[in-house]
Short mmCIF file of C-alpha atoms and ligand atoms in Angstrom, two decimals:
data_model
loop_
_atom_site.label_atom_id
_atom_site.label_comp_id
_atom_site.label_asym_id
_atom_site.label_seq_id
_atom_site.Cartn_x
_atom_site.Cartn_y
_atom_site.Cartn_z
CA MET A 148 -0.05 0.20 -0.26
CA THR A 149 1.50 3.21 -1.16
CA PRO A 150 1.44 5.69 2.00
CA THR A 151 -0.82 8.21 0.37
CA PRO A 152 -3.35 11.10 2.55
CA SER A 153 -6.49 8.23 2.13
CA GLY A 154 -3.30 4.46 3.49
CA PRO A 155 -1.72 3.51 6.22
CA SER A 156 -2.19 6.23 8.44
CA PRO A 157 1.77 6.97 9.67
CA ALA A 158 1.10 5.74 13.41
CA ASN A 159 -0.45 2.71 12.76
CA PRO A 160 1.15 1.06 9.45
CA LEU A 161 -1.67 -2.00 9.89
CA GLU A 162 -4.29 0.03 10.10
CA LEU A 163 -6.63 1.66 5.82
CA ASP A 164 -8.67 4.86 6.44
CA PRO A 165 -12.23 3.86 5.68
CA GLU A 166 -13.02 4.75 2.45
CA THR A 167 -10.15 3.19 1.62
CA MET A 168 -10.94 0.09 3.13
CA ARG A 169 -14.52 0.22 1.23
CA ARG A 170 -12.69 1.32 -2.74
CA LEU A 171 -10.31 -1.74 -2.39
CA GLY A 172 -13.53 -4.44 -0.70
CA HIS A 173 -15.54 -3.17 -3.34
CA LEU A 174 -12.42 -3.84 -6.14
CA VAL A 175 -12.97 -7.13 -4.77
CA VAL A 176 -16.25 -8.07 -4.18
CA ASP A 177 -15.96 -6.34 -8.42
CA LEU A 178 -13.92 -9.43 -9.40
CA LEU A 179 -15.65 -12.19 -7.66
CA VAL A 180 -18.92 -11.59 -9.62
CA ALA A 181 -17.06 -11.04 -13.03
CA ARG A 182 -15.67 -13.93 -12.45
CA ILE A 183 -18.53 -15.52 -11.94
CA ALA A 184 -20.86 -14.11 -14.97
CA SER A 185 -17.56 -14.64 -17.19
CA LEU A 186 -17.22 -18.18 -15.58
CA ASP A 187 -19.17 -20.52 -18.36
CA ALA A 188 -16.95 -18.34 -21.50
CA ASP A 189 -13.58 -19.17 -19.44
CA ALA A 190 -11.16 -22.65 -19.16
CA ALA A 191 -12.74 -25.51 -17.36
CA TRP A 192 -8.74 -25.78 -16.03
CA ARG A 193 -5.20 -23.75 -16.49
CA GLY A 194 -2.22 -25.17 -15.20
CA ALA A 195 1.35 -24.34 -14.71
CA THR A 196 4.35 -26.73 -14.57
CA ARG A 197 6.67 -25.68 -11.39
CA ALA A 198 9.41 -24.02 -13.99
CA GLU A 199 6.80 -21.90 -15.61
CA LEU A 200 6.04 -20.46 -12.30
CA GLU A 201 8.96 -19.93 -10.53
CA PRO A 202 10.53 -17.15 -11.96
CA ARG A 203 6.69 -15.10 -11.88
CA LEU A 204 6.53 -15.81 -8.42
CA ARG A 205 9.69 -16.51 -6.77
CA GLU A 206 10.24 -13.47 -5.15
CA PRO A 207 11.83 -12.28 -1.33
CA PRO A 208 9.67 -10.59 0.93
CA PRO A 209 9.15 -6.91 0.11
CA GLU A 210 10.27 -4.19 2.86
CA ARG A 211 8.27 -1.46 1.36
CA PRO A 212 4.60 -1.41 1.21
CA GLY A 213 2.85 -2.15 -2.27
CA ASP A 214 -0.31 -0.51 -4.38
CA PHE A 215 -2.98 -2.69 -3.84
CA GLU A 216 -4.60 -2.49 -6.87
CA ARG A 217 -1.46 -3.18 -8.77
CA LEU A 218 -0.81 -6.92 -6.89
CA LEU A 219 -4.89 -7.58 -6.59
CA ASP A 220 -4.17 -7.52 -10.32
CA ARG A 221 -1.02 -9.47 -10.58
CA VAL A 222 -2.46 -12.08 -7.88
CA VAL A 223 -5.18 -12.81 -9.99
CA ARG A 224 -2.55 -13.00 -14.04
CA GLU A 225 -0.35 -15.38 -12.10
CA VAL A 226 -1.50 -16.82 -8.99
CA LEU A 227 -5.20 -17.34 -9.60
CA GLU A 228 -5.53 -18.15 -13.86
CA TYR A 229 -3.62 -21.26 -11.68
CA ALA A 230 -5.82 -22.76 -10.42
CA GLY A 231 -8.85 -24.72 -11.56
CA ARG A 232 -12.33 -23.50 -11.99
CA ILE A 233 -13.84 -26.23 -10.12
CA ASP A 234 -16.99 -24.69 -10.07
CA HIS A 235 -17.09 -23.83 -13.34
CA PRO A 236 -20.60 -25.54 -14.92
CA ARG A 237 -17.95 -28.31 -17.43
CA PHE A 238 -16.15 -29.21 -14.25
CA LEU A 239 -16.97 -32.51 -14.23
CA ALA A 240 -13.93 -33.71 -12.53
CA PHE A 241 -13.27 -35.79 -8.70
CA ILE A 242 -15.63 -33.90 -6.42
CA PRO A 243 -16.49 -31.03 -8.21
CA SER A 244 -17.89 -27.28 -5.20
CA CYS A 245 -20.46 -24.51 -6.44
CA PRO A 246 -19.70 -22.05 -3.90
CA THR A 247 -23.44 -20.15 -3.75
CA TRP A 248 -22.18 -16.31 -3.42
CA PRO A 249 -24.06 -15.75 0.07
CA GLY A 250 -21.89 -19.02 1.28
CA ILE A 251 -19.05 -17.44 0.31
CA LEU A 252 -19.42 -13.53 1.76
CA GLY A 253 -20.75 -15.81 5.03
CA ASP A 254 -16.57 -16.84 4.77
CA LEU A 255 -16.20 -13.56 4.53
CA LEU A 256 -18.09 -11.99 7.63
CA ALA A 257 -15.96 -14.96 9.49
CA SER A 258 -13.21 -13.25 8.32
CA GLY A 259 -14.10 -9.61 9.54
CA PHE A 260 -15.41 -10.09 12.04
CA ASN A 261 -12.18 -12.63 13.19
CA VAL A 262 -14.63 -14.62 15.23
CA PHE A 263 -13.20 -16.99 17.21
CA GLN A 264 -15.57 -20.09 18.04
CA GLY A 265 -13.71 -22.93 20.39
CA THR A 266 -14.89 -20.93 23.27
CA TRP A 267 -18.76 -19.74 23.83
CA LEU A 268 -17.33 -17.19 25.67
CA GLU A 269 -15.52 -16.00 22.69
CA SER A 270 -18.41 -16.72 20.73
CA SER A 271 -21.82 -17.51 22.05
CA GLY A 272 -23.97 -16.55 18.99
CA PRO A 273 -21.68 -18.57 15.82
CA SER A 274 -21.93 -21.40 18.94
CA GLN A 275 -25.40 -20.93 19.16
CA LEU A 276 -25.81 -20.51 14.41
CA GLU A 277 -23.56 -24.25 14.83
CA LEU A 278 -25.39 -25.67 17.36
CA VAL A 279 -28.84 -24.96 15.45
CA VAL A 280 -27.26 -26.31 11.91
CA LEU A 281 -26.20 -28.95 12.93
CA ASP A 282 -29.74 -29.26 14.78
CA TRP A 283 -30.83 -29.66 11.28
CA PHE A 284 -28.23 -32.04 9.57
CA LYS A 285 -29.13 -33.82 12.58
CA ASP A 286 -32.96 -34.52 11.58
CA TRP A 287 -31.83 -34.34 7.74
CA LEU A 288 -29.71 -37.87 8.42
CA GLY A 289 -32.98 -39.08 11.08
CA TYR A 290 -30.30 -38.99 14.52
CA PRO A 291 -31.97 -38.11 17.33
CA PRO A 292 -31.62 -34.52 19.37
CA GLU A 293 -28.67 -36.45 21.93
CA ALA A 294 -26.69 -36.62 19.01
CA ALA A 295 -23.82 -34.17 18.83
CA GLY A 296 -20.96 -33.12 16.75
CA LEU A 297 -19.29 -30.22 14.37
CA LEU A 298 -17.94 -28.27 11.69
CA VAL A 299 -14.83 -28.73 9.90
CA SER A 300 -12.08 -27.93 7.78
CA GLY A 301 -13.63 -31.41 5.57
CA ALA A 302 -14.13 -34.29 5.45
CA SER A 303 -10.49 -35.23 6.68
CA ALA A 304 -11.10 -33.96 9.71
CA ALA A 305 -13.62 -35.23 10.15
CA ASN A 306 -13.03 -39.61 9.06
CA LEU A 307 -10.29 -39.11 12.11
CA ILE A 308 -12.34 -37.10 13.82
CA ALA A 309 -14.75 -39.87 13.94
CA LEU A 310 -12.20 -42.83 14.41
CA VAL A 311 -10.48 -41.56 18.11
CA CYS A 312 -14.03 -40.76 19.14
CA ALA A 313 -14.19 -44.82 18.14
CA ARG A 314 -11.65 -46.46 19.91
CA GLU A 315 -12.24 -44.05 22.72
CA ALA A 316 -15.23 -44.88 22.84
CA LEU A 317 -15.37 -48.17 22.87
CA LEU A 318 -11.68 -49.13 24.02
CA GLY A 319 -10.69 -46.19 26.31
CA GLY A 320 -7.84 -46.05 24.29
CA PRO A 321 -5.09 -46.71 21.98
CA SER A 322 -5.31 -50.94 21.55
CA ALA A 323 -2.30 -53.57 19.74
CA ASP A 324 -5.29 -55.23 19.04
CA ALA A 325 -7.59 -53.05 18.35
CA VAL A 326 -9.26 -53.71 13.76
CA ILE A 327 -10.98 -51.88 11.02
CA TYR A 328 -13.18 -53.11 8.36
CA TYR A 329 -13.56 -51.14 5.43
CA SER A 330 -14.02 -51.56 1.36
CA THR A 331 -11.35 -51.06 -0.72
CA GLU A 332 -13.35 -48.49 -1.88
CA THR A 333 -12.95 -46.31 0.59
CA HIS A 334 -11.94 -43.34 0.70
CA SER A 335 -7.36 -42.44 1.42
CA SER A 336 -8.58 -40.18 4.11
CA VAL A 337 -9.74 -43.12 6.39
CA GLU A 338 -6.07 -45.11 5.93
CA ARG A 339 -4.56 -41.72 6.42
CA ALA A 340 -6.88 -41.00 9.85
CA ALA A 341 -6.31 -44.71 10.45
CA ARG A 342 -1.82 -44.07 10.10
CA ILE A 343 -2.34 -40.67 12.37
CA ALA A 344 -3.73 -42.19 14.92
CA GLY A 345 -1.05 -44.60 15.20
CA PHE A 346 -3.38 -47.70 13.38
CA THR A 347 -0.94 -50.08 11.59
CA PRO A 348 -1.39 -52.28 8.37
CA ASP A 349 -2.07 -54.78 10.25
CA GLN A 350 -4.97 -52.94 12.43
CA ILE A 351 -6.44 -52.44 8.41
CA ARG A 352 -8.34 -55.20 7.04
CA THR A 353 -9.12 -53.86 3.71
CA LEU A 354 -12.27 -56.18 2.27
CA PRO A 355 -12.81 -56.54 -1.96
CA ALA A 356 -16.50 -54.32 -2.81
CA ASP A 357 -18.68 -56.31 -3.55
CA GLY A 358 -19.96 -56.52 -7.73
CA SER A 359 -21.93 -52.99 -7.29
CA PHE A 360 -19.33 -51.76 -5.20
CA ARG A 361 -19.93 -52.02 -1.85
CA LEU A 362 -19.06 -53.66 1.39
CA PRO A 363 -19.81 -56.28 1.14
CA LEU A 364 -21.79 -58.78 4.29
CA ASP A 365 -20.28 -61.76 4.09
CA ALA A 366 -16.49 -61.75 4.05
CA LEU A 367 -16.89 -58.99 7.17
CA ARG A 368 -18.46 -61.02 9.28
CA ARG A 369 -16.05 -64.11 8.43
CA ALA A 370 -12.99 -61.60 8.83
CA VAL A 371 -14.65 -60.19 12.34
CA ASP A 372 -15.32 -63.83 13.18
CA ASP A 373 -11.46 -64.23 12.42
CA ASP A 374 -9.61 -61.61 14.05
CA ALA A 375 -11.96 -62.18 16.62
CA ARG A 376 -11.28 -65.65 17.21
CA ALA A 377 -7.48 -64.95 16.84
CA GLY A 378 -7.77 -63.05 20.51
CA ARG A 379 -7.89 -59.62 18.10
CA ARG A 380 -10.08 -56.08 19.12
CA PRO A 381 -12.61 -55.92 16.14
CA PHE A 382 -14.27 -51.95 16.08
CA LEU A 383 -14.69 -50.34 13.17
CA ILE A 384 -16.59 -50.37 9.81
CA VAL A 385 -16.47 -47.25 8.46
CA ALA A 386 -19.18 -48.08 5.63
CA ASN A 387 -19.44 -45.11 2.56
CA ALA A 388 -22.88 -43.13 1.10
CA GLY A 389 -21.13 -42.10 -1.81
CA ALA A 390 -17.58 -43.88 -2.84
CA THR A 391 -15.98 -41.47 -4.69
CA SER A 392 -15.13 -43.86 -7.97
CA THR A 393 -18.15 -44.93 -8.27
CA GLY A 394 -20.82 -42.89 -6.22
CA ALA A 395 -22.21 -46.28 -3.97
CA ILE A 396 -23.67 -46.91 -1.35
CA ASP A 397 -22.78 -49.20 1.38
CA PRO A 398 -25.91 -51.06 3.18
CA PHE A 399 -26.42 -49.12 5.92
CA THR A 400 -29.63 -51.52 7.51
CA ALA A 401 -27.79 -54.59 7.42
CA LEU A 402 -24.35 -53.28 8.66
CA ALA A 403 -25.85 -51.71 11.36
CA ASP A 404 -27.99 -54.82 12.37
CA PHE A 405 -24.44 -56.72 12.09
CA CYS A 406 -22.77 -54.06 14.31
CA ALA A 407 -25.21 -53.69 16.57
CA GLU A 408 -25.51 -57.97 17.07
CA ARG A 409 -20.79 -56.65 17.67
CA ARG A 410 -20.95 -54.11 19.70
CA LEU A 411 -19.32 -52.59 16.84
CA TRP A 412 -19.08 -48.94 15.88
CA LEU A 413 -20.50 -47.84 12.41
CA HIS A 414 -19.36 -44.78 10.87
CA ALA A 415 -20.55 -43.85 7.58
CA ASP A 416 -18.47 -42.26 5.29
CA ALA A 417 -20.73 -39.40 3.84
CA ALA A 418 -18.62 -36.92 2.45
CA TYR A 419 -19.54 -36.75 -1.01
CA GLY A 420 -23.07 -38.43 -0.83
CA GLY A 421 -24.67 -37.19 2.45
CA PHE A 422 -26.82 -33.93 1.27
CA ALA A 423 -28.55 -36.07 -1.29
CA VAL A 424 -30.84 -37.22 1.69
CA LEU A 425 -32.29 -33.98 1.28
CA THR A 426 -34.43 -35.18 -2.15
CA GLU A 427 -37.25 -38.59 -1.99
CA ARG A 428 -34.28 -40.23 -4.16
CA GLY A 429 -31.44 -39.71 -1.88
CA ARG A 430 -33.37 -40.09 1.36
CA ALA A 431 -33.93 -43.56 -0.07
CA TRP A 432 -30.76 -45.37 -1.03
CA LEU A 433 -29.10 -43.78 2.03
CA ASP A 434 -31.79 -45.58 4.16
CA GLY A 435 -29.76 -46.50 7.10
CA ILE A 436 -27.32 -44.15 7.30
CA GLY A 437 -29.08 -43.29 10.00
CA ARG A 438 -28.43 -45.89 12.32
CA ALA A 439 -24.58 -45.06 11.98
CA ASP A 440 -22.77 -44.01 14.81
CA SER A 441 -20.15 -41.26 13.42
CA ILE A 442 -21.51 -39.16 9.66
CA THR A 443 -19.01 -37.36 8.20
CA LEU A 444 -20.31 -34.43 6.07
CA ASP A 445 -19.10 -31.67 3.39
CA PRO A 446 -21.64 -29.27 2.93
CA HIS A 447 -18.07 -27.31 0.45
CA LYS A 448 -19.75 -30.81 -1.61
CA TRP A 449 -23.13 -31.16 -1.97
CA LEU A 450 -24.71 -28.31 0.51
CA TYR A 451 -22.36 -25.55 -1.99
CA GLN A 452 -20.92 -24.28 0.20
CA PRO A 453 -16.99 -22.06 0.23
CA TYR A 454 -14.08 -24.74 0.41
CA GLU A 455 -13.22 -25.78 3.79
CA VAL A 456 -15.95 -26.46 5.66
CA GLY A 457 -16.37 -30.73 6.83
CA CYS A 458 -18.77 -32.33 9.63
CA LEU A 459 -19.14 -35.28 11.38
CA LEU A 460 -22.09 -36.56 13.89
CA VAL A 461 -22.35 -38.47 16.10
CA ARG A 462 -25.14 -40.40 17.46
CA GLY A 463 -24.79 -40.56 21.59
CA GLY A 464 -23.52 -37.74 21.08
CA ALA A 465 -22.28 -37.18 24.17
CA ARG A 466 -18.87 -39.20 23.32
CA LEU A 467 -17.74 -37.05 21.66
CA ARG A 468 -16.76 -34.62 24.41
CA ASP A 469 -16.05 -37.45 26.60
CA ALA A 470 -12.97 -38.20 23.82
CA PHE A 471 -11.65 -34.59 23.12
CA HIS A 472 -12.55 -32.75 26.82
CA ILE A 473 -9.47 -31.35 28.15
CA MET A 474 -9.85 -27.97 30.74
CA PRO A 475 -6.03 -26.28 30.96
CA ASP A 476 -5.96 -23.82 33.88
CA TYR A 477 -5.22 -21.28 31.11
CA LEU A 478 -8.12 -21.39 30.14
CA GLN A 479 -10.71 -22.09 32.82
CA ASP A 480 -12.74 -18.72 32.03
CA THR A 481 -14.21 -20.23 29.16
CA ALA A 482 -15.77 -23.41 31.79
CA VAL A 483 -19.02 -24.16 30.50
CA GLY A 484 -22.40 -25.24 32.42
CA GLY A 485 -26.06 -25.94 31.25
CA GLY A 486 -26.55 -25.96 27.69
CA GLU A 487 -23.54 -24.22 26.29
CA VAL A 488 -20.43 -25.55 24.35
CA ASN A 489 -16.76 -25.17 24.07
CA PHE A 490 -16.73 -26.48 19.86
CA ALA A 491 -12.39 -26.63 20.75
CA ASP A 492 -14.11 -29.57 23.36
CA ARG A 493 -15.03 -32.12 20.12
CA GLY A 494 -12.41 -32.17 18.23
CA LEU A 495 -9.17 -30.92 17.12
CA GLN A 496 -8.77 -27.38 16.59
CA LEU A 497 -8.87 -24.66 19.67
CA THR A 498 -9.03 -21.82 16.80
CA ARG A 499 -11.70 -21.91 14.86
CA ALA A 500 -13.84 -20.03 12.30
CA ALA A 501 -16.35 -19.80 11.80
CA ARG A 502 -18.07 -21.75 8.79
CA VAL A 503 -21.69 -21.77 10.38
CA LEU A 504 -22.14 -18.49 9.34
CA LYS A 505 -22.44 -19.85 5.05
CA ILE A 506 -23.88 -22.34 5.76
CA TRP A 507 -26.92 -20.89 8.09
CA LEU A 508 -27.14 -17.58 5.41
CA SER A 509 -27.31 -20.03 2.11
CA LEU A 510 -29.71 -22.16 3.46
CA GLN A 511 -31.68 -19.22 4.57
CA ALA A 512 -31.21 -16.71 1.58
CA PHE A 513 -32.72 -19.67 -1.04
CA GLY A 514 -34.46 -21.81 0.96
CA VAL A 515 -33.41 -25.64 1.14
CA ALA A 516 -36.38 -26.14 -1.26
CA ALA A 517 -33.46 -24.86 -3.52
CA PHE A 518 -30.59 -26.94 -2.69
CA ARG A 519 -33.03 -30.33 -2.92
CA ARG A 520 -33.98 -29.08 -6.66
CA ALA A 521 -30.42 -29.16 -7.54
CA ILE A 522 -28.81 -31.61 -6.16
CA ASP A 523 -31.86 -34.25 -7.53
CA ARG A 524 -30.85 -32.45 -10.99
CA ALA A 525 -27.79 -33.21 -10.51
CA LEU A 526 -29.50 -36.87 -10.30
CA ASP A 527 -31.82 -36.88 -12.96
CA LEU A 528 -28.06 -35.26 -15.85
CA THR A 529 -25.72 -37.74 -13.34
CA LEU A 530 -28.86 -40.90 -15.46
CA GLU A 531 -28.46 -39.14 -18.84
CA ALA A 532 -25.30 -39.09 -19.20
CA GLN A 533 -25.43 -42.60 -18.74
CA ARG A 534 -28.63 -42.91 -21.06
CA ARG A 535 -26.25 -41.53 -23.12
CA ILE A 536 -23.42 -43.13 -22.80
CA GLU A 537 -25.20 -46.70 -23.66
CA ARG A 538 -25.99 -45.39 -26.46
CA ALA A 539 -23.30 -44.32 -28.87
CA ALA A 540 -20.94 -47.46 -29.73
CA ALA A 541 -18.35 -45.57 -29.02
CA PHE A 542 -18.61 -46.13 -24.43
CA GLU A 543 -18.00 -48.74 -22.75
CA LEU A 544 -20.27 -48.25 -19.34
CA LEU A 545 -18.34 -49.06 -16.60
CA ALA A 546 -19.93 -48.61 -14.12
CA PRO A 547 -22.64 -47.55 -13.35
CA ALA A 548 -24.41 -43.45 -12.07
CA ALA A 549 -24.88 -43.99 -8.47
CA LEU A 550 -25.72 -40.85 -6.66
CA GLY A 551 -23.54 -37.86 -9.30
CA VAL A 552 -20.43 -40.48 -10.32
CA VAL A 553 -20.74 -42.47 -13.54
CA CYS A 554 -17.49 -43.80 -15.00
CA PHE A 555 -17.52 -45.81 -18.64
CA ARG A 556 -14.68 -45.52 -20.96
CA ARG A 557 -13.73 -45.21 -25.06
CA ARG A 558 -13.41 -49.15 -26.65
CA VAL A 559 -10.36 -48.92 -28.34
CA PRO A 560 -11.78 -51.73 -30.81
CA GLY A 561 -9.20 -54.49 -31.48
CA GLY A 562 -6.91 -52.56 -28.42
CA ASP A 563 -6.04 -54.89 -25.06
CA GLU A 564 -6.04 -53.24 -21.07
CA PRO A 565 -2.40 -51.28 -22.41
CA ALA A 566 -4.63 -49.48 -25.34
CA HIS A 567 -7.33 -48.85 -23.53
CA GLU A 568 -5.50 -46.85 -20.57
CA ARG A 569 -3.23 -44.89 -23.49
CA ALA A 570 -6.38 -43.67 -25.28
CA ASN A 571 -8.78 -43.16 -22.59
CA ALA A 572 -5.71 -41.60 -20.64
CA ALA A 573 -5.21 -39.07 -23.58
CA LEU A 574 -8.71 -39.00 -23.35
CA VAL A 575 -8.82 -36.51 -20.09
CA GLN A 576 -5.92 -34.89 -20.97
CA GLY A 577 -6.98 -33.70 -23.96
CA LEU A 578 -10.11 -31.94 -22.87
CA ASN A 579 -8.52 -30.58 -20.05
CA ARG A 580 -5.35 -28.57 -21.91
CA SER A 581 -8.38 -27.74 -24.41
CA GLY A 582 -10.95 -26.15 -22.24
CA LEU A 583 -14.16 -26.75 -23.12
CA GLY A 584 -14.75 -29.16 -19.39
CA MET A 585 -12.85 -30.85 -17.54
CA ILE A 586 -13.10 -34.86 -15.95
CA SER A 587 -10.57 -37.27 -14.12
CA SER A 588 -10.10 -40.87 -14.16
CA THR A 589 -9.88 -44.28 -12.47
CA ARG A 590 -9.43 -47.34 -11.60
CA VAL A 591 -12.79 -49.67 -11.52
CA ARG A 592 -12.23 -53.21 -10.44
CA GLY A 593 -8.70 -52.27 -11.73
CA ARG A 594 -9.60 -51.63 -15.74
CA TYR A 595 -8.72 -47.62 -15.75
CA ALA A 596 -12.71 -45.43 -16.48
CA LEU A 597 -13.30 -42.38 -17.00
CA ARG A 598 -14.93 -40.38 -14.36
CA LEU A 599 -17.82 -38.12 -14.01
CA CYS A 600 -19.11 -36.64 -10.99
CA ILE A 601 -22.45 -34.47 -12.00
CA MET A 602 -23.39 -31.85 -8.79
CA ASN A 603 -22.42 -28.41 -9.31
CA HIS A 604 -26.16 -26.32 -9.27
CA ARG A 605 -25.11 -24.71 -12.67
CA THR A 606 -24.18 -28.00 -15.37
CA THR A 607 -27.15 -28.05 -17.20
CA LEU A 608 -27.61 -31.29 -20.08
CA GLY A 609 -26.08 -28.63 -22.80
CA ASP A 610 -22.53 -28.78 -20.82
CA VAL A 611 -22.91 -33.15 -19.75
CA GLU A 612 -23.24 -33.38 -24.28
CA ARG A 613 -20.47 -31.00 -24.96
CA VAL A 614 -18.67 -33.41 -22.56
CA ILE A 615 -19.66 -36.41 -24.07
CA HIS A 616 -19.97 -35.36 -27.66
CA TRP A 617 -16.14 -34.46 -27.42
CA LEU A 618 -15.33 -37.32 -25.12
CA GLU A 619 -16.90 -39.78 -28.15
CA SER A 620 -15.56 -37.74 -31.34
CA GLU A 621 -11.60 -37.16 -31.10
CA PRO A 622 -9.92 -38.97 -32.75
CA LEU A 623 -7.88 -41.92 -29.88
CA SER A 624 -4.16 -41.49 -29.14
CA GLY A 625 -2.16 -42.57 -27.07
C1 LIG B 149 -16.15 -39.54 0.67
C2 LIG B 149 -15.39 -39.41 0.86
N1 LIG B 149 -14.13 -39.33 1.69
C3 LIG B 149 -13.38 -38.47 2.36
C4 LIG B 149 -12.65 -37.22 1.37
C5 LIG B 149 -12.22 -36.08 1.57
O1 LIG B 149 -12.72 -35.50 2.54
P1 LIG B 149 -11.87 -33.80 2.08
O2 LIG B 149 -11.39 -33.63 0.95
O3 LIG B 149 -12.91 -32.67 2.09
O4 LIG B 149 -11.19 -33.63 3.31
C6 LIG B 149 -13.54 -37.78 0.53
C7 LIG B 149 -12.80 -36.24 -0.76
O5 LIG B 149 -13.05 -36.29 -2.17
C8 LIG B 149 -14.74 -38.21 -0.04
O6 LIG B 149 -15.34 -38.12 -1.48
#
C-alpha cells in the first residue's frame, strides 16, 4: 500500500482509513462477480509447471509497501489464473464444488468479524448458530436429539475425529489388538486417519468390494469372526455413503444390524453423498444411515459451500466430548455448564473460524427447497449422461450412475487393456487441455475408467452433452 493521505496512517502502519477499505473491498467484490459471470466462457482448467511459475513468483518478501490494486491485478493474472475452475459448469472431475454467493459472503463475514469459535465465551452467537445448523443436519440424517457434532475443515478431519472418538468410546484408548474394517472403495482419508491415530497396517482389513462396489457383508462377518477368534478386538466398520470412485452406497441397514449384534462402531463416510438425503431418492438410497454411530458430511461438496467446511455428527453425542474434552488452566475462564458448548471440546481445533455463517446464510437466503432441486437436477443429469454413454457405440459403461458419478471408457477396437488405458488417459489430458471441460479418471475393477461427477448447480444438459460429445468424437491417440 502506497502511503498516501488515503493509505495507512503513519501512526499505525497496518491500518487503513474507512474510505480506502471500502474502495479495495469493492474492487475485490467486482472482480469475484465478474469471474463468476464469465466462468462459462472461460477454460475449465488452467495450470502451469513449477518451472513456468518459479521465475514469475519467486522473490524475497518486500520491506516496503506495495500498491494494492497492482497486487490484486498480479495475484489474479499470475496466481489465481493457474488454479482449477472447480465451479465451472463443465468441471466434472474429482468432486466439483460450486459455492453460492451468500456462502462466499458468509466466509467474508466470518473473516471480517474475526470470530474465534473455539469457546462459548468468545463466540456465543455463532456457537448457538452452529448448534442450530447441526440440528438441521441431524434431522435430515435421521439422528436423535442427543446426537452432537461440529463443523471442521473437511471430511478428512471429520473421519479422523470419528476414528479417535470410536477408539476412545469402545477401547478407552490406543490398543494394539484393535482392528478396523472397510472396503477397497473407501476414501484414502480413512487410511490416513488410521495412520495418524497410530494404527498399523496389520490393524486394518481392506475387504474387496462386491460386484456393486459395496462392502460385502459375508466377507465382513468372516473377517470379524476370524479376528475375534484370534484374540483381536474388532471395533470399527467404515461404510461409504457415496464412494468417491463410483458413488456406491454401502448397505447401512444390514451393516447397522451387524454392528449392533457385535457391538462394533459403524462410521458412515457420507462426505460425498450425505446431502443427497435432501431428495426423495437420496433418502431412499441412504436408508439406515441414521443408525450409524457417526457420520461424516462435507458441506463444501453437495451443500454448495465454499472451501473449507466438513462436518462430523456422532449419534451418542456425549461420546464426542468424552473423547476430546481437556481443560487447561489458561482456559479455565471459558468453562461452560448447562447447554452451552465449547466446540474445542469436540474435536481437533481450539481456534476455529465461524464456518457456520456461510451455511446458515446460504440456506436461509435460498431455502432448503432450492438445494434439494439442485441436487435432484444433478441426479437427473447423471442418469441422462449414463443413457447417452450407453447409446454411443464408442463407449463402454464400467460403473452405472450412482449419485452424481458415472464411469465408462472409450472402446479401442482390437486394443488390449494397456491400449485402452493409454487412449483413455490421452482423452482425459486432451479434454482438460482443450479448456472445454475437465474430467478425471479412476479404476473400476482394475480397469482404467473415465469418471464424470455431476454436482454443480450451474451444469446444464448442454454442458454434459458437450463433454460427452468431445470424448466420443475426439480421434483416439496414445
Ligand atoms: C468419500 C470421501 N471421504 C473423504 C473425502 C475427503 O474430504 P476432504 O477433501 O473434504 O477432506 C472425500 C473427498 O473427496 C470423499 O469423497
